[in-house]
Amino acid sequence: MKTISVSIIGFGAVGQGVAKVLVDKKEYLENLGLDFKVVAVADSRTAAIDENGVDLNAVLSRKQDEGVVGSEKLTGLEIIETIDHDVVVETTPTNIVTGGVGLQNMLAAFKHGRDVVTSNKGPLAMKYGELMEAASEGGSNFKYEATVGGAMPVLNLAKDVLAGNSITNVEGIFNGTCNYILTRMMEEHASYEQMLAEAQELGYAETDPTYDVEGIDTACKLVILANCVFGMNATHEDVTVSGITRITPEALLLAQNEGYVIKLIGEVNDSRINVAPKLVPIDHPLAVGGSLNVASVQTDLSGPITVTGRGAGSVETASAILSDMISIYRD
Ligand SMILES: NC(=O)c1ccc[n+]([C@@H]2O[C@H](COP(=O)([O-])OP(=O)(O)OC[C@H]3O[C@@H](n4cnc5c(N)ncnc54)[C@H](OP(=O)(O)O)[C@@H]3O)[C@@H](O)[C@H]2O)c1
């Protein structure tokens, strides 16, 4: 059995999802010869630390009941810098202006030779080159499937599963909030404002939905795809972006009468990175409804390979993190 010591930095929806799947999949992981021992958990104010393994069920209950993970005052960054462990699961909030605390955490992890698995797209969309260089200098593994499409496997699909193929284009729906709003506008012949309000009520949209509906969140994911799959050194300034705020129910109805739906499509290839609402034939694989994500990877040997799945959710996103953790240590 290989024991891998882990910190979980950020204990919101995704961090808690990771804790839950590590508890639920303990036996499954042991059958793979892997024992992930969480030695530290941090939220924004507190930490729980135990070099023999933190009791994850107790930490989950405490977070639920008291809003904190523990009573220690160490910050996530201090944990990364001072506690000896193998892998940092970085699940703090996304900041696409500076890269935020996530960027500092990842750079510190690499400086100390730790591996990093993350769902936090901010640092990758802002400082991809710097992070790759730091990971390489630290001799660290760096995996980030969860940053693009949550549970939907697209980065590892394009990089690993389809190895041997040249990828010529990736296009898809990478924002569940926009997909939900457009789907419901079409179903109800309702306005953008009405369906945004519904999405907010149901928790599919943030109180400030700007990043989602203006296409900025999709643009960040395309930047990660461009850099990871196409070997570019792109930033969000290289993406042409338009969002969904000006789409009307009348436009959706016209499209529907001609056999189309309107979707916010992100597309990346060697020559362009683009986010825009597009007409998609109603029976096309990209025409998925509700809050689903979808990605179609165009390859030279296999033609198009399309995957669809949940782009968000606590355990769903944790599944991508767990899969990255397994892929680092299984061999
Ligand atoms: N939710 C999803 O479905 C999803 C899907 C894909 C990717 N992501 C990305 O995954 C990341 C986590 O998302 P989430 O939904 O779990 O966010 P969240 O619910 O807002 O949780 C963020 C967590 O980070 C903690 N935190 C904030 N500042 C910190 C600091 N300086 N040090 C340590 N912890 C800190 C927060 O502490 P408190 O609890 O004390 O506030 C909270 O526990 C984000 O980058 C998000 O964009 C999320």
XYZ file of C-alpha atoms and ligand atoms in Angstrom:
379
model
C 0.000 0.000 0.000
C 1.333 3.424 -0.947
C 0.481 6.183 1.573
C 0.188 9.651 0.051
C -0.128 12.588 2.420
C -2.576 15.266 1.293
C -3.630 18.801 2.212
C -6.993 20.216 1.155
C -6.707 24.000 0.904
C -10.179 25.545 0.542
C -13.105 23.672 2.069
C -16.207 24.921 0.245
C -18.350 22.892 -2.150
C -15.414 21.269 -3.961
C -13.057 20.798 -0.977
C -15.872 19.121 0.960
C -16.684 17.002 -2.095
C -13.067 15.804 -2.147
C -13.255 14.889 1.555
C -16.504 12.973 0.945
C -15.162 10.984 -2.007
C -11.960 10.129 -0.118
C -14.123 8.697 2.689
C -16.586 6.935 0.360
C -13.900 5.501 -1.940
C -11.457 4.382 0.752
C -11.855 0.686 -0.040
C -11.813 1.288 -3.813
C -8.561 3.242 -3.429
C -7.043 0.574 -1.206
C -7.754 -1.961 -3.933
C -5.612 0.232 -6.206
C -2.889 0.175 -3.535
C -3.471 3.823 -2.583
C -4.006 5.291 0.875
C -4.648 9.042 0.654
C -4.018 10.356 4.180
C -5.258 13.935 4.627
C -2.874 15.603 7.080
C -4.280 19.153 6.854
C -7.481 20.931 5.840
C -7.865 24.721 5.650
C -10.665 27.162 4.996
C -10.306 30.965 5.012
C -10.126 31.226 8.810
C -9.065 27.959 10.411
C -7.286 24.653 9.899
C -7.464 21.047 11.069
C -4.104 19.306 11.245
C -3.087 15.759 12.180
C -0.001 14.049 10.861
C -1.677 10.672 11.517
C -4.639 11.628 9.328
C -7.405 14.135 9.954
C -10.833 12.617 10.750
C -12.605 13.787 7.582
C -16.116 12.959 8.801
C -15.521 15.072 11.915
C -14.166 17.973 9.821
C -17.148 17.774 7.447
C -19.569 17.872 10.400
C -17.747 20.757 12.053
C -17.798 22.774 8.818
C -21.555 22.099 8.507
C -22.356 22.918 12.138
C -19.896 25.664 13.037
C -18.780 27.024 9.661
C -15.107 26.259 10.334
C -12.905 23.206 9.781
C -10.972 23.312 13.046
C -9.387 25.398 15.753
C -5.824 25.798 14.430
C -4.966 29.231 13.084
C -2.495 28.171 10.369
C -3.335 29.556 6.901
C -3.405 27.406 3.782
C -0.145 28.959 2.646
C 1.523 28.235 6.007
C 0.360 24.617 5.804
C 1.872 24.267 2.337
C 5.121 25.829 3.491
C 5.573 24.132 6.858
C 3.833 20.739 6.932
C 5.578 17.915 5.147
C 3.176 16.292 2.632
C 2.988 15.003 -0.929
C 0.045 16.683 -2.667
C -1.892 19.914 -2.291
C -5.538 19.806 -3.353
C -6.089 23.492 -4.126
C -9.784 24.446 -4.056
C -9.844 28.108 -3.037
C -12.013 30.650 -4.947
C -11.141 31.586 -8.521
C -9.637 35.036 -9.047
C -9.092 35.887 -12.700
C -7.606 39.310 -12.077
C -4.495 38.388 -10.066
C -4.710 34.591 -9.781
C -5.543 35.171 -6.102
C -4.476 33.111 -3.135
C -4.593 30.026 -5.362
C -1.623 31.277 -7.379
C 0.452 31.854 -4.213
C -0.541 28.426 -2.879
C 0.417 26.629 -6.092
C 3.759 28.424 -6.448
C 4.592 27.661 -2.797
C 3.643 24.007 -3.288
C 5.990 23.694 -6.272
C 8.765 25.489 -4.386
C 8.513 22.773 -1.736
C 8.401 19.980 -4.315
C 4.755 19.094 -3.679
C 2.335 17.905 -6.349
C -0.794 19.991 -6.995
C -4.281 18.948 -8.091
C -6.766 21.788 -8.500
C -10.205 22.938 -9.660
C -9.154 26.607 -9.443
C -8.946 28.009 -12.968
C -7.849 31.554 -12.057
C -4.107 30.877 -11.679
C -4.043 28.704 -14.811
C -5.890 31.259 -16.928
C -3.621 34.077 -15.702
C -0.157 32.553 -15.249
C -0.018 29.271 -17.117
C 3.614 29.578 -18.241
C 4.885 30.632 -14.818
C 3.059 27.752 -13.120
C 4.351 25.143 -15.580
C 7.899 26.396 -15.108
C 7.574 26.334 -11.307
C 6.086 22.817 -11.394
C 8.923 21.637 -13.586
C 11.568 23.260 -11.334
C 9.962 21.625 -8.278
C 9.834 18.239 -10.018
C 6.111 18.344 -9.197
C 3.104 16.798 -10.887
C 0.413 19.339 -11.740
C -3.092 18.199 -12.742
C -6.144 20.396 -13.306
C -8.853 18.448 -15.153
C -11.547 19.930 -12.863
C -10.809 23.488 -14.066
C -12.473 22.877 -17.457
C -15.934 21.340 -17.474
C -16.008 20.004 -13.886
C -16.759 16.280 -14.055
C -16.549 16.208 -17.863
C -13.129 14.826 -18.845
C -11.731 16.947 -21.655
C -8.110 17.863 -20.822
C -7.036 14.323 -19.987
C -9.118 13.046 -22.910
C -7.266 15.266 -25.372
C -3.815 14.915 -23.771
C -3.710 11.304 -22.579
C -6.592 9.157 -23.782
C -6.290 10.361 -27.382
C -2.483 10.211 -27.379
C -1.226 9.585 -30.911
C -3.902 11.799 -32.424
C -3.238 15.394 -33.408
C -5.977 17.591 -32.001
C -7.087 20.118 -34.598
C -10.022 21.788 -32.844
C -11.953 21.728 -29.564
C -15.415 23.259 -29.314
C -18.214 22.984 -26.835
C -20.338 24.394 -24.060
C -18.189 25.092 -21.011
C -20.594 27.107 -18.867
C -23.624 25.417 -17.319
C -25.206 28.689 -16.183
C -25.453 30.041 -19.745
C -26.658 26.713 -21.051
C -29.368 26.579 -18.393
C -30.571 30.124 -19.168
C -30.638 29.581 -22.960
C -32.372 26.202 -22.628
C -35.058 27.618 -20.358
C -35.539 30.749 -22.544
C -36.278 28.437 -25.458
C -38.560 26.110 -23.482
C -40.600 28.920 -21.899
C -40.299 31.569 -24.650
C -39.190 33.776 -21.774
C -36.791 36.704 -21.592
C -33.122 36.535 -20.601
C -33.885 38.504 -17.413
C -36.666 36.115 -16.329
C -34.557 33.013 -16.814
C -31.494 34.566 -15.186
C -33.673 35.237 -12.121
C -34.856 31.606 -12.172
C -31.261 30.353 -12.485
C -30.262 32.524 -9.514
C -33.173 31.219 -7.429
C -32.164 27.623 -8.150
C -28.492 28.271 -7.411
C -27.322 27.770 -11.027
C -26.228 31.418 -11.291
C -24.268 33.656 -8.920
C -25.790 36.862 -7.484
C -23.328 38.649 -9.774
C -23.532 36.523 -12.935
C -21.249 38.761 -15.050
C -18.372 36.302 -15.518
C -20.722 33.573 -16.653
C -23.169 35.440 -18.899
C -20.570 37.696 -20.532
C -18.583 34.629 -21.595
C -15.536 35.398 -19.409
C -15.682 32.088 -17.524
C -15.801 30.214 -20.837
C -12.887 32.321 -22.126
C -10.749 31.292 -19.109
C -11.454 27.625 -19.786
C -10.523 28.089 -23.453
C -7.235 29.688 -22.420
C -6.461 26.599 -20.318
C -7.402 24.340 -23.251
C -5.310 26.433 -25.668
C -2.254 26.204 -23.434
C -2.644 22.615 -22.300
C -3.837 20.976 -25.531
C -2.421 23.273 -28.238
C 0.790 24.255 -26.462
C 0.071 27.983 -26.765
C 1.003 30.635 -24.243
C -2.375 32.375 -24.387
C -4.044 34.679 -21.870
C -7.642 35.857 -21.777
C -6.632 38.846 -23.921
C -6.192 36.437 -26.844
C -9.845 35.387 -26.710
C -12.610 37.144 -28.647
C -15.647 37.033 -26.407
C -19.336 37.768 -26.619
C -21.884 36.553 -24.100
C -25.597 35.771 -24.029
C -27.144 38.896 -22.506
C -28.537 40.229 -25.788
C -30.180 37.025 -26.959
C -33.939 37.375 -27.227
C -36.731 34.761 -27.042
C -37.669 35.864 -30.595
C -34.192 34.918 -31.872
C -34.444 31.535 -30.153
C -37.895 30.933 -31.673
C -36.696 31.839 -35.175
C -33.778 29.442 -34.765
C -36.056 26.708 -33.434
C -38.411 27.042 -36.426
C -35.432 26.373 -38.712
C -34.276 23.339 -36.660
C -31.580 25.076 -34.595
C -30.837 25.994 -30.999
C -28.628 28.888 -29.878
C -25.748 27.903 -27.589
C -22.794 29.764 -26.101
C -19.998 27.943 -27.909
C -16.332 28.137 -27.011
C -13.915 27.131 -29.739
C -10.141 26.804 -29.791
C -7.685 25.751 -32.479
C -4.250 26.807 -33.743
C -5.524 30.056 -35.214
C -8.325 31.296 -32.966
C -9.830 31.255 -29.499
C -13.414 32.405 -29.580
C -16.539 32.502 -27.385
C -19.843 33.449 -28.995
C -23.485 32.417 -29.216
C -23.903 30.153 -32.253
C -26.632 28.316 -34.103
C -26.366 24.566 -33.531
C -28.584 22.042 -35.376
C -31.100 20.624 -32.914
C -29.876 17.025 -33.427
C -26.140 17.905 -33.264
C -24.072 16.321 -30.429
C -23.290 19.830 -29.096
C -27.016 20.607 -28.635
C -27.186 19.411 -25.013
C -29.763 21.033 -22.726
C -30.108 22.177 -19.128
C -26.912 22.947 -17.269
C -24.847 20.264 -19.014
C -21.424 20.889 -20.516
C -20.234 19.273 -23.736
C -16.931 19.182 -25.620
C -16.155 17.913 -29.067
C -12.490 17.177 -29.725
C -11.585 17.027 -33.413
C -8.728 14.620 -34.114
C -6.808 13.580 -37.222
C -7.038 9.811 -36.681
C -10.323 9.361 -34.810
C -12.471 12.179 -36.205
C -14.631 13.979 -33.647
C -14.863 12.590 -30.108
C -17.613 14.169 -28.034
C -18.102 14.025 -24.270
C -20.840 15.528 -22.166
C -21.353 15.803 -18.419
C -21.910 17.974 -15.383
C -19.706 21.036 -15.457
C -20.197 21.782 -11.760
C -21.288 20.289 -8.462
C -19.505 19.311 -5.277
C -18.971 15.573 -5.741
C -18.968 15.826 -9.554
C -16.037 18.250 -9.518
C -14.352 16.199 -6.794
C -14.531 13.195 -9.123
C -12.217 14.960 -11.579
C -9.834 15.810 -8.717
C -9.851 12.225 -7.459
C -9.182 10.924 -10.951
C -6.176 13.272 -11.254
C -4.878 12.153 -7.841
C -5.160 8.492 -8.821
C -3.464 9.084 -12.152
C -0.433 10.654 -10.429
C 0.118 7.902 -7.861
C -1.261 4.699 -9.394
C 1.912 3.954 -11.273
N -18.396 24.493 -7.309
C -18.178 23.909 -8.472
O -19.029 23.162 -8.973
C -16.886 24.128 -9.219
C -16.686 23.460 -10.454
C -15.449 23.599 -11.103
C -14.470 24.433 -10.548
N -14.723 25.108 -9.376
C -13.661 25.939 -8.798
O -13.167 25.274 -7.643
C -12.790 26.236 -6.646
C -13.594 25.983 -5.382
O -14.965 26.147 -5.689
P -16.082 26.030 -4.561
O -17.378 26.008 -5.267
O -15.739 24.959 -3.621
O -15.896 27.454 -3.845
P -16.461 27.879 -2.416
O -17.630 27.005 -2.060
O -16.610 29.333 -2.460
O -15.266 27.483 -1.402
C -14.049 28.137 -1.388
C -13.311 27.711 -0.135
O -12.030 28.348 -0.106
C -11.838 28.875 1.188
N -10.882 29.959 1.175
C -11.030 31.238 0.771
N -9.875 31.913 0.926
C -8.977 31.033 1.451
C -7.638 31.119 1.865
N -6.952 32.263 1.785
N -7.032 30.009 2.371
C -7.703 28.847 2.497
N -8.985 28.706 2.117
C -9.613 29.790 1.612
C -13.214 29.284 1.662
O -13.193 29.420 3.075
P -14.538 29.685 3.942
O -15.284 28.382 3.930
O -13.996 30.012 5.276
O -15.259 30.804 3.274
C -14.013 28.079 1.166
O -13.916 27.027 2.102
C -13.048 27.605 -7.257
O -11.841 28.083 -7.788
C -14.084 27.317 -8.350
O -14.022 28.233 -9.407
C -15.901 24.961 -8.697
